[in-house]
Coordinates of C-alpha atoms and ligand atoms in Angstrom, one line a residue:
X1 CA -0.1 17.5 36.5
X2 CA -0.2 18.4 32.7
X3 CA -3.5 18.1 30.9
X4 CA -4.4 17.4 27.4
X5 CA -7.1 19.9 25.6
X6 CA -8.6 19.1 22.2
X7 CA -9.4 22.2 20.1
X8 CA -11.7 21.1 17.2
X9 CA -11.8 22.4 14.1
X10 CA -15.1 24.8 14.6
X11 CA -13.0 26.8 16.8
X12 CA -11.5 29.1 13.7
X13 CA -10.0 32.2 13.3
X14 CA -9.1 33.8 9.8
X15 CA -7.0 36.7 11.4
X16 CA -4.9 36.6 14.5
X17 CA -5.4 39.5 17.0
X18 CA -5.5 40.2 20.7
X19 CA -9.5 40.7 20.2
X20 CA -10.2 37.2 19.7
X21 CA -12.0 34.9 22.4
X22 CA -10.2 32.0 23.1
X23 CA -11.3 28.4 22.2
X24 CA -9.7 27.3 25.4
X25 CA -7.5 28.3 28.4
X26 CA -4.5 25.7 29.3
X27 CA -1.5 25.8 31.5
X28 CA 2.0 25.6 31.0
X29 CA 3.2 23.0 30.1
X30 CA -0.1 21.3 29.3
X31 CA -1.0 19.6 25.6
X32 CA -3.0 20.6 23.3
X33 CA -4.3 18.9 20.0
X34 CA -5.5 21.4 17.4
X35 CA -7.9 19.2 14.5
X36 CA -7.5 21.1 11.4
X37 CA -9.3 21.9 8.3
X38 CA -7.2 22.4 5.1
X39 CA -6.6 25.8 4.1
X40 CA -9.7 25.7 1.3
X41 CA -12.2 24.9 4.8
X42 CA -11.7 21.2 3.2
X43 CA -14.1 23.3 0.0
X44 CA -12.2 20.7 -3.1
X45 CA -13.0 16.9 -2.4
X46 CA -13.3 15.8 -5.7
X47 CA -12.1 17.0 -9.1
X48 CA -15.3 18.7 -9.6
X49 CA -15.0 21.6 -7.2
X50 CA -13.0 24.3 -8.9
X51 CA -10.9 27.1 -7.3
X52 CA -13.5 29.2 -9.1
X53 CA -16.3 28.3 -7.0
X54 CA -14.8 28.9 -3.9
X55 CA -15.7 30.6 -0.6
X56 CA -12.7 33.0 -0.7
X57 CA -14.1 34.1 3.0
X58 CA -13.2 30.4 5.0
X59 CA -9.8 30.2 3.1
X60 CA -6.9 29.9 5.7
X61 CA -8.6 29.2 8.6
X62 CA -6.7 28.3 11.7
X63 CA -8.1 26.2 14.7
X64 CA -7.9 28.2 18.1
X65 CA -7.0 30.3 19.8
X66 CA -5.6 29.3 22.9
X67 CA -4.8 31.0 25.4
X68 CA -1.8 29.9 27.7
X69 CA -2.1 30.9 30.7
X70 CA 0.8 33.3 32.1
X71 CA 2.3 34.1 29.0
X72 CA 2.8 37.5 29.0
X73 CA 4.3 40.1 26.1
X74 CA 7.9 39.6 25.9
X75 CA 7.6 36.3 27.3
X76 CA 8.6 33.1 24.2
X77 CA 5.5 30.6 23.3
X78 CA 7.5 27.5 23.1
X79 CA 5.3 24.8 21.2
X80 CA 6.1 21.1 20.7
X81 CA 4.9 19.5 17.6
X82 CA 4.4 16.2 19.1
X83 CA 2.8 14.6 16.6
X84 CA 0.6 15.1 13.5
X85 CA -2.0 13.1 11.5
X86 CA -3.2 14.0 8.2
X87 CA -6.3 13.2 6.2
X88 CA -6.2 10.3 3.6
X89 CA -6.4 13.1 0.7
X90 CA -5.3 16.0 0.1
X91 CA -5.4 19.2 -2.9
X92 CA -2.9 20.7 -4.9
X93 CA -3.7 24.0 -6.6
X94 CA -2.2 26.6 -8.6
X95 CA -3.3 28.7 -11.9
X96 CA -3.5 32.6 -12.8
X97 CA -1.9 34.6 -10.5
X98 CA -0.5 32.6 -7.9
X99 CA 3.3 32.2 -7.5
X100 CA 6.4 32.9 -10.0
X101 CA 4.8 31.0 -13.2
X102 CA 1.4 32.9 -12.2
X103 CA 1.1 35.1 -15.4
X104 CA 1.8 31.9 -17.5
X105 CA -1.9 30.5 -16.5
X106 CA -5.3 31.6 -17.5
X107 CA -7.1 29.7 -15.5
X108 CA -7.0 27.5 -12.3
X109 CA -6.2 24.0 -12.0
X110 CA -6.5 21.5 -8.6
X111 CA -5.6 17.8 -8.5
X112 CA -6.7 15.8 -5.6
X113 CA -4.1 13.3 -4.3
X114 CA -4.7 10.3 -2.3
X115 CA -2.6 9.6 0.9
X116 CA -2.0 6.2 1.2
X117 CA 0.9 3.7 3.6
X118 CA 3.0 7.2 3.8
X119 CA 3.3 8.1 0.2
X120 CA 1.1 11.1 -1.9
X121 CA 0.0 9.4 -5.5
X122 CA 0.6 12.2 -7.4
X123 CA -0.5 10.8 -11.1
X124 CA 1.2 7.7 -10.9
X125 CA 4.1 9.2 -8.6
X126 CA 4.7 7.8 -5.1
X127 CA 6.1 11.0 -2.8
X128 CA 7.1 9.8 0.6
X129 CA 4.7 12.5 2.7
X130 CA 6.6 15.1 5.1
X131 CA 3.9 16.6 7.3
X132 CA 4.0 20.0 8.0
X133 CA 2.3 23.1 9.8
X134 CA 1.8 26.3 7.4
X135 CA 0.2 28.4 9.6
X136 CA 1.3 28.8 13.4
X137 CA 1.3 32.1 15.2
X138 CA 0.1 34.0 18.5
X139 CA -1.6 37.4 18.2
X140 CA 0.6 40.1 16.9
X141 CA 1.7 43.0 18.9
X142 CA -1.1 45.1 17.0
X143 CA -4.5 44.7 15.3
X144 CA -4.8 41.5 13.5
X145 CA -3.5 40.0 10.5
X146 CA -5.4 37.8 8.6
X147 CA -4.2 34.1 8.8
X148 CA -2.6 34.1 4.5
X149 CA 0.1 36.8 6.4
X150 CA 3.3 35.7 8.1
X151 CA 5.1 38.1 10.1
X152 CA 7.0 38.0 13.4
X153 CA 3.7 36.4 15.2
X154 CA 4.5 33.6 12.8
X155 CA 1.5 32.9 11.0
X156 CA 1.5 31.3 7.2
X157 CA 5.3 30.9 7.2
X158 CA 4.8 27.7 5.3
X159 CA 8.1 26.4 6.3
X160 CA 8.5 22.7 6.0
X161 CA 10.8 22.7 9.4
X162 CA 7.7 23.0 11.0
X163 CA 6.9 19.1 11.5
X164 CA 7.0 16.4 13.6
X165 CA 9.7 16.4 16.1
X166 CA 10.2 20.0 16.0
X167 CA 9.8 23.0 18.6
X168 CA 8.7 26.3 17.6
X169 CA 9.2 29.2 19.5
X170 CA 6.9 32.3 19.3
X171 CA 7.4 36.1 20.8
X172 CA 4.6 36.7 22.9
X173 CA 3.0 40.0 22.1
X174 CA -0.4 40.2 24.3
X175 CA -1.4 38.5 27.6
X176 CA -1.7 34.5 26.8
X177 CA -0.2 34.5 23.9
X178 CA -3.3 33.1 21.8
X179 CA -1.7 30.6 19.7
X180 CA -3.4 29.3 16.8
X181 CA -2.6 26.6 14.3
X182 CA -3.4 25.1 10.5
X183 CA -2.8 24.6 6.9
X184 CA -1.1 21.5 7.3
X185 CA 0.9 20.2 3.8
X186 CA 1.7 16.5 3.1
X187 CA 4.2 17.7 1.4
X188 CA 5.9 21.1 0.3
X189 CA 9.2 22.3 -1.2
X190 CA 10.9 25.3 -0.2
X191 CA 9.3 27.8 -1.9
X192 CA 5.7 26.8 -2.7
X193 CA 5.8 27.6 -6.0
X194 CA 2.7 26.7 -7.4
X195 CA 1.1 28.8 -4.3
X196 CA 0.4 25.2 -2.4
X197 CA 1.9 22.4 -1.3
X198 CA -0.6 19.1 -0.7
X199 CA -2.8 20.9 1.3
X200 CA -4.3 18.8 3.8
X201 CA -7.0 18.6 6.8
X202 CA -5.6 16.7 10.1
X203 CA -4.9 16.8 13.4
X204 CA -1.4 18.3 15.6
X205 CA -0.5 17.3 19.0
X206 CA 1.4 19.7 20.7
X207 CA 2.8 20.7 24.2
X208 CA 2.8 24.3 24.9
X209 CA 5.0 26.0 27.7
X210 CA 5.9 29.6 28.7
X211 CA 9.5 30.4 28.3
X212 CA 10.9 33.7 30.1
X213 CA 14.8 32.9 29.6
X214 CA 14.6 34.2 26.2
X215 CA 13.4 37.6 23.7
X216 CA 12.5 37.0 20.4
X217 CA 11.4 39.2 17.7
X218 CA 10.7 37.2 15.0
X219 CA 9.7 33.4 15.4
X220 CA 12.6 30.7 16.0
X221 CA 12.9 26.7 14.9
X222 CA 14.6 24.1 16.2
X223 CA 13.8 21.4 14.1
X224 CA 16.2 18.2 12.8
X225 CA 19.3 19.3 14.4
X226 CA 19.2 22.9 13.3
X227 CA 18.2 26.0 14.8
X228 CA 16.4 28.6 12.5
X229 CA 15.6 32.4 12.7
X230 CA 12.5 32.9 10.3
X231 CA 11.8 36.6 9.4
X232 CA 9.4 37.5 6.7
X233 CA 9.3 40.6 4.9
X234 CA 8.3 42.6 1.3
X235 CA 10.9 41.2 -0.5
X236 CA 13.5 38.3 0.2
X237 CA 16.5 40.6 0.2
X238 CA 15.1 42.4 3.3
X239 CA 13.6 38.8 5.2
X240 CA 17.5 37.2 4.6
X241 CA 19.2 40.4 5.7
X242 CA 17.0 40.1 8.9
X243 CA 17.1 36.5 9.5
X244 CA 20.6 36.5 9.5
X245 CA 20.7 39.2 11.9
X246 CA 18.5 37.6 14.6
X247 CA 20.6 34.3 14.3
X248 CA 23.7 36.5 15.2
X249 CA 22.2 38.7 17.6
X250 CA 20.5 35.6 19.4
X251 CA 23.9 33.5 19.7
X252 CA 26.1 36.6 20.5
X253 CA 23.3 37.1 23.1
X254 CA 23.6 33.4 24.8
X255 CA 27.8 32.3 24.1
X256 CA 30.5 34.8 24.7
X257 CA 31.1 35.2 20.9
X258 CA 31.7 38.4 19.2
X259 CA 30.2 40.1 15.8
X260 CA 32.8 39.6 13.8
X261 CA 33.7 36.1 14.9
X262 CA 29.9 34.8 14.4
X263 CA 29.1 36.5 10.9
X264 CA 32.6 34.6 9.7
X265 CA 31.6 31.1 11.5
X266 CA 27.6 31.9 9.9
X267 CA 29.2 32.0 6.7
X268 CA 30.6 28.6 6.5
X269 CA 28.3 26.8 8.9
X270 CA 24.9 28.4 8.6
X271 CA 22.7 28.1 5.6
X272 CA 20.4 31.0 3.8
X273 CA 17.3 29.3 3.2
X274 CA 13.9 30.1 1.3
X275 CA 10.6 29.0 3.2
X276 CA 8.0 30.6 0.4
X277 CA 7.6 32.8 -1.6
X278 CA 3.7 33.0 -2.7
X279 CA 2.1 34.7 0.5
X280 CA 1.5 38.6 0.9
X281 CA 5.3 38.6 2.8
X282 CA 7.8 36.2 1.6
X283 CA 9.6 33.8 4.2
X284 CA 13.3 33.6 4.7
X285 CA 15.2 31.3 7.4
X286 CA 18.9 31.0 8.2
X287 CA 19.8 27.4 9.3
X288 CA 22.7 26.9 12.0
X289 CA 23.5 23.2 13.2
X290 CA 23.0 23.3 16.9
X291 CA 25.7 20.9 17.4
X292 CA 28.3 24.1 16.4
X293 CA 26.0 26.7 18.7
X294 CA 26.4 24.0 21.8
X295 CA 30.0 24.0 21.2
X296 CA 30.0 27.9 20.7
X297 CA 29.1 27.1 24.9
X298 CA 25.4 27.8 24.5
X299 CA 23.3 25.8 26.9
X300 CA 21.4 22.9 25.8
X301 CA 18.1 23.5 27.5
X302 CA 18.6 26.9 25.6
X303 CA 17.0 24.9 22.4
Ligands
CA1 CA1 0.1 28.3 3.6
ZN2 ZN1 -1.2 25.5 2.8

C-alpha cells in the first residue's frame, strides 16, 4: 500500500551530495509532497526588499532530500509531477550581471506579481501561469553541487517541461537516490533571460518509483506528448551535441532502429530546444514526439 510523505519546506538543502541526511525515507512507489520556498528563501515580498539586501547564502534552496528506498546507482528515479500549487505572488528579477542583456544594467531591479484565477498581473498584463519545477535532482555521482548547478543529477535545469502532468526521470548515482526539489516558476520562457522566471514558493505532489529497465546519463522528460533528453554543459554547442546523442543512443537502445536511420528521422521529427541559459551550465533539450518513438516499436510503459 503506497503512502503519502510531506517534506516541508525547513527540510533544505543548497547543494546536492551523497553526504546529506535525508528529510525522509519512502518506498517505491509511494508519494511524496515537497512545500517549497522560492529560490530568494521567499527574502522579496514587497517592492521594498531589494536584490541588494539579500542573503546570497539561502538562495536556491531545495526542500529534501529523500531518500527512496532501493534505488540504487545505475538504477532511474522516475518522479511524477502530480500536481503543483503555487503561492498567490511571486518575484521577477533581473539587473547587472545576470543573463544576455546583463552588462546593459547597473543596478538590480524586482517586480512583485500577484497570482490571481490563473493569470500573473504583470503591470497591467494578464499571463495565463504555467507552473514549473526549476530545480529537481538526486545526488550526483561525486561531491556535491550547489542547487544554482544543473548537470546530469538534474538540478536547476529550469526547463518549463517540468510541470504538471509530466514524469521526470533521473540517473541514480548513490544508494536512494536523494531526490530533492524547488524553485518553482509561474511562468518561464525558454531561456530565462532576465536570469528568472516568476519565481514562486508552493507546494509539488509527486509519486516516486525505482525504475531498473532503463540507464540514463543525463536526466530524461516525458512531458505533453514528447520525450526529451536534457544535457547541460559550458556552452550550448556542447549541451545540443549531447542531448541529441542520448536521444539517439536511448531509442536505438529500446527499437531495432539503426544510426543512420534515427539521426535522418531526428532531423525532421525531433526538435533542438533551449531550456536556459543564465545558470553556471546552460541547459539544452532535444524534443521527439513519443507518438513517432511508439511507432519506431518502442514499448509504451517504456515512457
Ligand atoms: Ca532556476
Ligand atoms: Zn527560479
Amino acid at each position: 500500500m503506497a503512502c503519502r510523505h510531506v517534506v516541508n519546506s525547513s527540510s533544505k538543502i543548497f547543494a546536492f551530495g551523497a553526504d546529506v541526511k535525508p528529510a525522509a525515507f519512502v518506498e517505491d512507489g509511494d508519494e511524496v509532497v515537497f512545500e517549497t520556498l522560492d529560490c530568494f528563501s521567499n527574502q522579496i515580498r514587497t517592492s521594498e526588499d531589494k536584490l541588494e539586501n539579500l542573503n546570497w547564502s539561502e538562495v536556491n534552496p531545495a526542500t529534501g532530500p529523500v531518500f527512496v528506498n532501493g534505488a540504487k546507482p545505475g538504477n532511474v528515479l522516475e518522479v511524477e509531477i502530480l500536481d503543483i500549487e503555487i503561492d498567490n505572488q511571486g518575484v521577477v528579477a533581473t539587473g547587472k550581471g545576470l543573463g544576455p542583456l546583463g552588462e546593459r544594467f547597473n543596478r538590480f531591479y524586482t517586480k512583485i506579481v500577484k497570482i490571481e484565477n490563473g493569470n500573473a498581473k504583470f503591470n497591467n498584463l494578464e499571463l495565463p501561469i504555467e507552473p514549473m519545477i526549476g530545480v529537481i535532482g538526486v545526488a550526483p555521482e561525486e561531491g556535491s553541487v550547489n542547487c544554482g548547478t544543473p548537470g546530469p543529477h538534474g538540478g536547476n535545469m529550469d526547463t518549463r517541461y517540468i510541470k504538471k502532468g509530466a514524469k521526470v526521470l533521473l540517473p541514480v548515482f548513490v544508494e536512494g537516490g536523494l531526490l530533492a526539489l524547488g524553485d518553482l516558476h509561474a511562468l518561464m520562457g525558454d531561456g530565462e533571460v532576465c536570469g528568472t522566471g516568476i519565481e514562486v514558493a508552493g507546494k509539488v505532489v509527486t509519486r516516486v518509483s525505482v525504475r531498473k529497465d532503463i540507464n540514463l546519463k543525463n536526466p530524461m522528460i516525458v512531458s505533453e506528448g514528447n520525450v526529451f533528453t536534457i544535457v547541460s554543459a559550458k556552452t550550448l554547442d556542447e549541451a545540443v551535441k549531447s542531448a541529441v546523442s542520448e536521444m539517439v543512443n536511448f531509442v536505438g537502445k529500446h527499437s531495432n532502429t539503426g544510426f543512420e536511420e534515427l539521426v535522418m528521422l531526428f532531423s525532421i521529427v525531433g526538435h533542438t530546444e533551449i531550456s536556459q541559459i543564465v545558470d553556471p551550465l546552460v541547459t539544452a533539450r532535444f524534443r521527439t514526439p513519443m507518438n513517432v518513438l511508439l511507432k519506431l516499436g518502442m514499448p509504451q510503459d517504456l515512457f
